[in-house]
Amino acid sequence: MFSSIAPLARLNPFYAPHFQLCQDGLRKRAEPAEAPTTRRSLAAASASEEYSCEYGSLKFYALCGVGGVLSCGLTHTAVVPLDLVKCRMQVDPQKYKSIFNGFSVTVKEDGVRGLAKGWAPTFIGYSMQGLCKFGFYEVFKILYGNMLGEENAYLWRTSLYLAASASAEFFADIALAPMEAAKVRIQTQPGYANTLRQAVPKMFGEEGIWAFYKGVAPLWMRQIPYTMMKFACFERTVEALYKYVVPKPRSECTKGEQLIVTFVAGYIAGVFCAIVSHPADSVVSVLNKEKGSSASQVLKRLGFRGVWKGLFARIIMIGTLTALQWFIYDSVKVYFRLPRPPPPEMPESLKKKLGLTQ
């Protein structure tokens, strides 16, 4: 029975370290020893490929932040029309009944240019968010990995990805909140403001600085689970693709082939991200539109069915966004010749403890 369940369990990217360790032990006794650990792999790879900076250096973190700015800022701005319709479906489902109806009503009332409403706060806000999200993720992943030690970092790598991404997103949402609030006002309140320059002083005059940060808690509710899924699912999906799908090791794949794997893993992660974060996204959209409401009041009023309005549009948007973000981010790493660790492998010290080395 154990032998029949084991292959299915190994396909689950979130299975427990203890179970995984037992399975690795059974499998490795019949297979040759694996390659060295991440840092040793990077050191070996640098002999044939010269990196522009050291893994974990300040320059590495800074350029990862640049990759985050480009990946999040450009992709979110590109899908502003879809985001606009999705937000309007959430706050006024009677008027905007579906994606296609939402586009039709918007174009009829505001013209084609109306679909671009909110592009400026979207670009600025999500660029700042991307800087913190990807830059701090690399910081916390290395920091927490060093705290755990090499063996535990391997065994508990899914938990490591979850903790690092949650920590990064906490700061990323503080950077995003002001622009997100302005964007929602522009997109969902016809006549309120057409540009960021009109919206900011008007919001500040009505509610003070609170207008820009009252949505930060719902943002955490939406974005932290989203980002945890985005990074953990992506990391484990990449690992699974190279292990079970790609017919050759990552080291033998071209840069182009590696980027294709990145895109596929990003899209798979994006679908799960959209589902996990959608209820909180609905609350944020309504909360930023209404004055004086709290997240709990909005959640109670929307009900279970209400918080899932616009999910299909969000799956299309977030799935595509997440895939493109990871593709752009990895491409930036390739362009700047940054160290790109291969999928994690069991440390030599752990192999020796398990008697897996020859």
Short mmCIF file of C-alpha atoms in Angstrom, two decimals:
data_model
loop_
_atom_site.label_atom_id
_atom_site.label_comp_id
_atom_site.label_asym_id
_atom_site.label_seq_id
_atom_site.Cartn_x
_atom_site.Cartn_y
_atom_site.Cartn_z
CA MET A 1 0.00 0.00 0.00
CA PHE A 2 2.85 2.35 0.93
CA SER A 3 4.51 1.82 -2.45
CA SER A 4 1.30 2.77 -4.29
CA ILE A 5 0.69 5.95 -2.27
CA ALA A 6 4.29 7.18 -2.35
CA PRO A 7 4.42 8.21 -6.05
CA LEU A 8 1.21 10.25 -5.67
CA ALA A 9 2.46 11.91 -2.50
CA ARG A 10 5.71 12.91 -4.14
CA LEU A 11 3.78 14.85 -6.80
CA ASN A 12 2.31 17.06 -4.06
CA PRO A 13 4.65 20.09 -3.80
CA PHE A 14 3.72 20.65 -0.14
CA TYR A 15 4.22 17.18 1.33
CA ALA A 16 5.88 16.87 4.76
CA PRO A 17 9.68 16.92 5.17
CA HIS A 18 9.74 13.70 7.23
CA PHE A 19 7.82 11.76 4.59
CA GLN A 20 9.95 13.30 1.86
CA LEU A 21 13.13 12.34 3.71
CA CYS A 22 12.03 8.70 3.97
CA GLN A 23 11.17 8.62 0.28
CA ASP A 24 14.46 10.24 -0.70
CA GLY A 25 16.24 7.68 1.44
CA LEU A 26 14.52 4.73 -0.25
CA ARG A 27 15.08 6.14 -3.70
CA LYS A 28 18.66 7.29 -3.28
CA ARG A 29 19.91 3.89 -2.15
CA ALA A 30 19.22 2.70 -5.67
CA GLU A 31 20.44 5.85 -7.44
CA PRO A 32 23.79 7.65 -7.68
CA ALA A 33 24.39 10.58 -5.33
CA GLU A 34 22.90 13.98 -6.28
CA ALA A 35 24.77 17.13 -7.19
CA PRO A 36 26.15 19.49 -4.48
CA THR A 37 24.01 22.00 -2.59
CA THR A 38 22.86 25.39 -3.89
CA ARG A 39 25.84 27.45 -2.81
CA ARG A 40 28.32 24.84 -3.99
CA SER A 41 26.40 24.54 -7.27
CA LEU A 42 26.64 28.29 -7.77
CA ALA A 43 30.36 28.23 -7.02
CA ALA A 44 30.90 25.42 -9.52
CA ALA A 45 28.76 27.10 -12.17
CA SER A 46 30.70 30.34 -11.84
CA ALA A 47 33.73 28.56 -13.27
CA SER A 48 31.97 28.29 -16.64
CA GLU A 49 29.67 31.33 -16.32
CA GLU A 50 30.88 34.62 -14.87
CA TYR A 51 28.31 36.32 -12.62
CA SER A 52 28.10 40.09 -12.25
CA CYS A 53 27.88 39.91 -8.43
CA GLU A 54 27.98 37.53 -5.51
CA TYR A 55 24.84 35.69 -4.42
CA GLY A 56 23.37 37.56 -1.43
CA SER A 57 25.37 40.77 -1.96
CA LEU A 58 23.86 44.26 -1.83
CA LYS A 59 24.18 44.53 -5.63
CA PHE A 60 22.34 41.22 -5.99
CA TYR A 61 19.45 42.44 -3.83
CA ALA A 62 19.32 45.82 -5.62
CA LEU A 63 19.15 44.25 -9.08
CA CYS A 64 16.52 41.78 -7.88
CA GLY A 65 14.54 44.84 -6.76
CA VAL A 66 14.91 46.33 -10.26
CA GLY A 67 13.58 43.07 -11.68
CA GLY A 68 10.61 43.35 -9.31
CA VAL A 69 9.88 46.93 -10.43
CA LEU A 70 9.81 45.89 -14.09
CA SER A 71 7.91 42.63 -13.58
CA CYS A 72 5.12 44.09 -11.41
CA GLY A 73 4.91 47.66 -12.73
CA LEU A 74 4.74 46.75 -16.42
CA THR A 75 2.42 43.74 -16.13
CA HIS A 76 -0.15 45.35 -13.84
CA THR A 77 -0.24 48.46 -16.04
CA ALA A 78 -0.76 46.32 -19.15
CA VAL A 79 -3.94 44.76 -17.72
CA VAL A 80 -5.49 47.98 -16.35
CA PRO A 81 -8.61 47.61 -18.60
CA LEU A 82 -9.32 44.12 -17.25
CA ASP A 83 -8.61 45.25 -13.69
CA LEU A 84 -10.96 48.21 -14.11
CA VAL A 85 -13.84 45.98 -15.25
CA LYS A 86 -13.10 43.47 -12.47
CA CYS A 87 -13.22 46.22 -9.81
CA ARG A 88 -16.49 47.61 -11.20
CA MET A 89 -18.06 44.14 -11.20
CA GLN A 90 -17.12 43.81 -7.53
CA VAL A 91 -18.54 47.16 -6.39
CA ASP A 92 -21.58 47.35 -8.73
CA PRO A 93 -22.58 43.84 -9.87
CA GLN A 94 -26.05 45.02 -10.92
CA LYS A 95 -24.64 47.33 -13.56
CA TYR A 96 -21.58 45.32 -14.62
CA LYS A 97 -22.97 41.81 -14.93
CA SER A 98 -20.06 40.05 -16.66
CA ILE A 99 -16.63 40.71 -18.15
CA PHE A 100 -17.95 41.36 -21.65
CA ASN A 101 -20.89 43.40 -20.40
CA GLY A 102 -18.50 45.39 -18.20
CA PHE A 103 -16.27 46.26 -21.15
CA SER A 104 -19.30 47.18 -23.26
CA VAL A 105 -20.82 49.48 -20.61
CA THR A 106 -17.46 51.13 -19.86
CA VAL A 107 -16.70 51.86 -23.53
CA LYS A 108 -20.26 53.14 -24.10
CA GLU A 109 -20.03 55.57 -21.15
CA ASP A 110 -16.36 56.63 -21.19
CA GLY A 111 -15.08 55.69 -24.62
CA VAL A 112 -12.03 53.50 -25.27
CA ARG A 113 -9.84 55.90 -23.27
CA GLY A 114 -12.00 55.15 -20.24
CA LEU A 115 -10.51 51.64 -20.10
CA ALA A 116 -7.14 53.18 -19.17
CA LYS A 117 -8.43 54.95 -16.04
CA GLY A 118 -6.12 54.42 -13.11
CA TRP A 119 -3.01 53.52 -15.12
CA ALA A 120 -0.75 56.02 -13.30
CA PRO A 121 -1.40 54.89 -9.71
CA THR A 122 -1.28 51.29 -10.96
CA PHE A 123 2.18 51.75 -12.50
CA ILE A 124 3.63 53.69 -9.55
CA GLY A 125 2.02 51.56 -6.84
CA TYR A 126 2.84 48.16 -8.28
CA SER A 127 6.38 49.21 -9.21
CA MET A 128 6.97 50.07 -5.54
CA GLN A 129 5.30 46.84 -4.50
CA GLY A 130 7.46 44.81 -6.90
CA LEU A 131 10.63 46.44 -5.59
CA CYS A 132 9.81 45.35 -2.03
CA LYS A 133 8.18 42.02 -2.93
CA PHE A 134 10.99 40.51 -4.98
CA GLY A 135 13.89 42.36 -3.35
CA PHE A 136 12.89 41.53 0.22
CA TYR A 137 11.93 37.97 -0.73
CA GLU A 138 15.53 37.29 -1.72
CA VAL A 139 16.73 38.97 1.50
CA PHE A 140 14.42 36.98 3.79
CA LYS A 141 14.94 33.69 1.94
CA ILE A 142 18.68 33.87 2.48
CA LEU A 143 18.32 35.25 6.03
CA TYR A 144 15.87 32.57 7.18
CA GLY A 145 17.82 29.87 5.33
CA ASN A 146 21.00 30.82 7.21
CA MET A 147 19.06 30.81 10.50
CA LEU A 148 17.74 27.29 9.84
CA GLY A 149 21.01 25.85 8.66
CA GLU A 150 21.71 23.96 5.46
CA GLU A 151 19.96 20.70 6.36
CA ASN A 152 16.80 22.21 7.87
CA ALA A 153 16.58 24.78 5.05
CA TYR A 154 16.35 21.85 2.63
CA LEU A 155 13.92 19.80 4.69
CA TRP A 156 11.63 22.74 5.47
CA ARG A 157 12.09 24.64 2.20
CA THR A 158 8.34 25.07 1.58
CA SER A 159 7.95 26.70 5.01
CA LEU A 160 11.01 28.81 4.22
CA TYR A 161 9.42 30.08 0.99
CA LEU A 162 6.14 30.83 2.80
CA ALA A 163 7.83 32.74 5.63
CA ALA A 164 10.14 34.73 3.35
CA SER A 165 7.35 35.74 0.95
CA ALA A 166 4.96 36.71 3.77
CA SER A 167 7.63 38.90 5.37
CA ALA A 168 8.41 40.60 2.05
CA GLU A 169 4.75 41.22 1.21
CA PHE A 170 4.12 42.87 4.60
CA PHE A 171 6.41 45.73 3.58
CA ALA A 172 5.38 45.65 -0.09
CA ASP A 173 1.73 46.37 0.78
CA ILE A 174 2.65 49.41 2.88
CA ALA A 175 4.33 50.78 -0.26
CA LEU A 176 1.34 49.85 -2.45
CA ALA A 177 -1.57 51.01 -0.26
CA PRO A 178 -1.69 54.76 -1.14
CA MET A 179 -1.68 54.19 -4.91
CA GLU A 180 -4.12 51.27 -4.66
CA ALA A 181 -6.59 53.49 -2.78
CA ALA A 182 -6.32 56.21 -5.42
CA LYS A 183 -6.64 53.69 -8.26
CA VAL A 184 -9.86 52.19 -6.87
CA ARG A 185 -11.43 55.65 -6.39
CA ILE A 186 -10.61 56.62 -9.98
CA GLN A 187 -11.86 53.34 -11.45
CA THR A 188 -15.03 52.74 -9.42
CA GLN A 189 -16.44 56.21 -8.70
CA PRO A 190 -17.46 57.89 -11.96
CA GLY A 191 -16.93 61.64 -11.78
CA TYR A 192 -14.75 61.50 -8.66
CA ALA A 193 -11.41 62.00 -10.46
CA ASN A 194 -9.96 61.14 -13.83
CA THR A 195 -6.26 61.38 -12.97
CA LEU A 196 -3.94 60.71 -10.05
CA ARG A 197 -3.25 64.46 -9.69
CA GLN A 198 -6.97 65.09 -9.18
CA ALA A 199 -7.57 62.13 -6.86
CA VAL A 200 -4.75 62.58 -4.32
CA PRO A 201 -5.55 66.11 -3.06
CA LYS A 202 -9.29 65.36 -3.05
CA MET A 203 -8.82 62.19 -0.98
CA PHE A 204 -6.48 63.93 1.45
CA GLY A 205 -8.91 66.83 1.86
CA GLU A 206 -11.82 64.49 2.66
CA GLU A 207 -10.20 61.94 4.99
CA GLY A 208 -6.60 63.01 5.57
CA ILE A 209 -3.73 60.52 5.44
CA TRP A 210 -6.14 57.76 6.57
CA ALA A 211 -7.67 57.76 3.08
CA PHE A 212 -4.47 56.22 1.71
CA TYR A 213 -3.87 53.62 4.42
CA LYS A 214 -7.32 52.50 5.56
CA GLY A 215 -7.11 49.65 3.04
CA VAL A 216 -3.70 48.35 4.17
CA ALA A 217 -5.13 45.67 6.50
CA PRO A 218 -7.43 44.23 3.80
CA LEU A 219 -4.45 44.48 1.44
CA TRP A 220 -2.47 42.29 3.81
CA MET A 221 -5.45 39.89 3.91
CA ARG A 222 -5.44 39.74 0.11
CA GLN A 223 -1.78 40.03 -0.81
CA ILE A 224 0.03 38.03 1.89
CA PRO A 225 -1.82 34.74 1.15
CA TYR A 226 -1.50 35.55 -2.57
CA THR A 227 2.24 36.12 -2.35
CA MET A 228 2.83 33.10 -0.12
CA MET A 229 1.10 30.94 -2.73
CA LYS A 230 2.84 32.78 -5.58
CA PHE A 231 6.36 32.12 -4.33
CA ALA A 232 5.97 28.74 -2.59
CA CYS A 233 3.90 27.21 -5.39
CA PHE A 234 6.25 28.62 -8.03
CA GLU A 235 9.40 27.34 -6.32
CA ARG A 236 8.01 23.85 -5.78
CA THR A 237 6.44 23.72 -9.27
CA VAL A 238 9.79 24.58 -10.87
CA GLU A 239 11.38 21.84 -8.78
CA ALA A 240 8.69 19.34 -9.84
CA LEU A 241 8.91 20.30 -13.54
CA TYR A 242 12.65 19.70 -13.67
CA LYS A 243 12.24 16.47 -11.70
CA TYR A 244 9.29 14.90 -13.51
CA VAL A 245 8.63 16.74 -16.79
CA VAL A 246 11.78 18.29 -18.30
CA PRO A 247 13.74 15.43 -19.91
CA LYS A 248 17.18 16.76 -18.94
CA PRO A 249 18.81 18.46 -15.93
CA ARG A 250 18.48 22.23 -15.56
CA SER A 251 22.23 22.65 -16.05
CA GLU A 252 21.88 21.20 -19.56
CA CYS A 253 18.92 23.43 -20.51
CA THR A 254 19.49 26.61 -22.50
CA LYS A 255 18.53 29.98 -21.00
CA GLY A 256 15.48 30.03 -23.29
CA GLU A 257 14.35 26.59 -22.14
CA GLN A 258 14.78 27.60 -18.51
CA LEU A 259 12.63 30.71 -19.09
CA ILE A 260 9.87 28.55 -20.63
CA VAL A 261 9.85 26.44 -17.46
CA THR A 262 9.68 29.67 -15.46
CA PHE A 263 6.64 30.87 -17.44
CA VAL A 264 4.74 27.57 -17.10
CA ALA A 265 5.43 27.36 -13.36
CA GLY A 266 4.39 31.00 -12.97
CA TYR A 267 1.03 30.43 -14.67
CA ILE A 268 0.25 27.38 -12.53
CA ALA A 269 1.10 29.36 -9.40
CA GLY A 270 -1.01 32.31 -10.63
CA VAL A 271 -4.22 30.29 -10.87
CA PHE A 272 -3.93 29.21 -7.23
CA CYS A 273 -2.97 32.77 -6.23
CA ALA A 274 -6.16 34.19 -7.74
CA ILE A 275 -8.42 31.75 -5.91
CA VAL A 276 -6.72 32.22 -2.54
CA SER A 277 -6.75 36.02 -2.61
CA HIS A 278 -10.04 36.83 -4.36
CA PRO A 279 -12.38 37.26 -1.34
CA ALA A 280 -10.07 39.83 0.23
CA ASP A 281 -9.67 41.55 -3.15
CA SER A 282 -13.45 42.03 -3.30
CA VAL A 283 -13.43 43.57 0.20
CA VAL A 284 -10.58 45.96 -0.73
CA SER A 285 -12.41 47.17 -3.85
CA VAL A 286 -15.63 47.96 -1.94
CA LEU A 287 -13.81 49.40 1.09
CA ASN A 288 -11.79 51.89 -0.94
CA LYS A 289 -14.95 53.04 -2.74
CA GLU A 290 -17.03 53.65 0.40
CA LYS A 291 -16.39 56.14 3.19
CA GLY A 292 -16.60 55.08 6.83
CA SER A 293 -16.99 51.33 6.21
CA SER A 294 -14.86 48.70 7.92
CA ALA A 295 -13.57 45.44 6.40
CA SER A 296 -15.84 43.35 8.64
CA GLN A 297 -18.93 45.39 7.67
CA VAL A 298 -18.17 45.03 3.95
CA LEU A 299 -17.50 41.30 4.32
CA LYS A 300 -20.78 40.76 6.16
CA ARG A 301 -22.76 42.73 3.58
CA LEU A 302 -21.23 40.96 0.56
CA GLY A 303 -21.75 37.47 1.94
CA PHE A 304 -20.19 34.26 0.66
CA ARG A 305 -21.39 34.56 -2.94
CA GLY A 306 -20.63 38.27 -3.15
CA VAL A 307 -16.94 37.92 -2.37
CA TRP A 308 -16.49 35.54 -5.32
CA LYS A 309 -17.90 37.96 -7.93
CA GLY A 310 -15.38 38.55 -10.73
CA LEU A 311 -13.33 35.43 -9.94
CA PHE A 312 -13.09 34.28 -13.58
CA ALA A 313 -11.73 37.66 -14.66
CA ARG A 314 -9.25 37.58 -11.79
CA ILE A 315 -8.03 34.06 -12.69
CA ILE A 316 -7.36 35.17 -16.27
CA MET A 317 -5.68 38.37 -15.09
CA ILE A 318 -3.63 36.93 -12.22
CA GLY A 319 -2.65 33.74 -14.04
CA THR A 320 -1.28 35.72 -16.96
CA LEU A 321 0.22 38.37 -14.67
CA THR A 322 2.03 35.89 -12.46
CA ALA A 323 3.46 33.98 -15.41
CA LEU A 324 4.69 37.18 -17.06
CA GLN A 325 6.07 38.53 -13.78
CA TRP A 326 8.19 35.46 -13.17
CA PHE A 327 9.28 35.44 -16.83
CA ILE A 328 10.33 39.11 -16.72
CA TYR A 329 11.98 38.73 -13.30
CA ASP A 330 14.01 35.71 -14.42
CA SER A 331 14.88 37.46 -17.69
CA VAL A 332 16.24 40.44 -15.74
CA LYS A 333 18.39 38.03 -13.73
CA VAL A 334 19.70 36.51 -16.97
CA TYR A 335 20.34 39.96 -18.52
CA PHE A 336 22.30 41.24 -15.50
CA ARG A 337 24.07 37.88 -15.12
CA LEU A 338 22.82 37.38 -11.57
CA PRO A 339 23.32 34.06 -9.76
CA ARG A 340 20.25 31.85 -10.29
CA PRO A 341 20.35 28.89 -7.90
CA PRO A 342 19.22 25.54 -9.32
CA PRO A 343 16.35 23.63 -7.65
CA PRO A 344 17.40 22.65 -4.11
CA GLU A 345 19.06 19.29 -3.57
CA MET A 346 19.83 17.28 -0.46
CA PRO A 347 23.00 18.50 1.30
CA GLU A 348 25.97 16.14 1.41
CA SER A 349 25.93 16.15 5.22
CA LEU A 350 22.34 14.88 5.21
CA LYS A 351 23.19 12.18 2.69
CA LYS A 352 25.99 10.97 4.96
CA LYS A 353 23.63 10.81 7.95
CA LEU A 354 21.25 8.69 5.90
CA GLY A 355 24.04 6.54 4.47
CA LEU A 356 23.25 7.60 0.92
CA THR A 357 26.80 8.36 -0.18
CA GLN A 358 29.08 5.72 -1.67
#
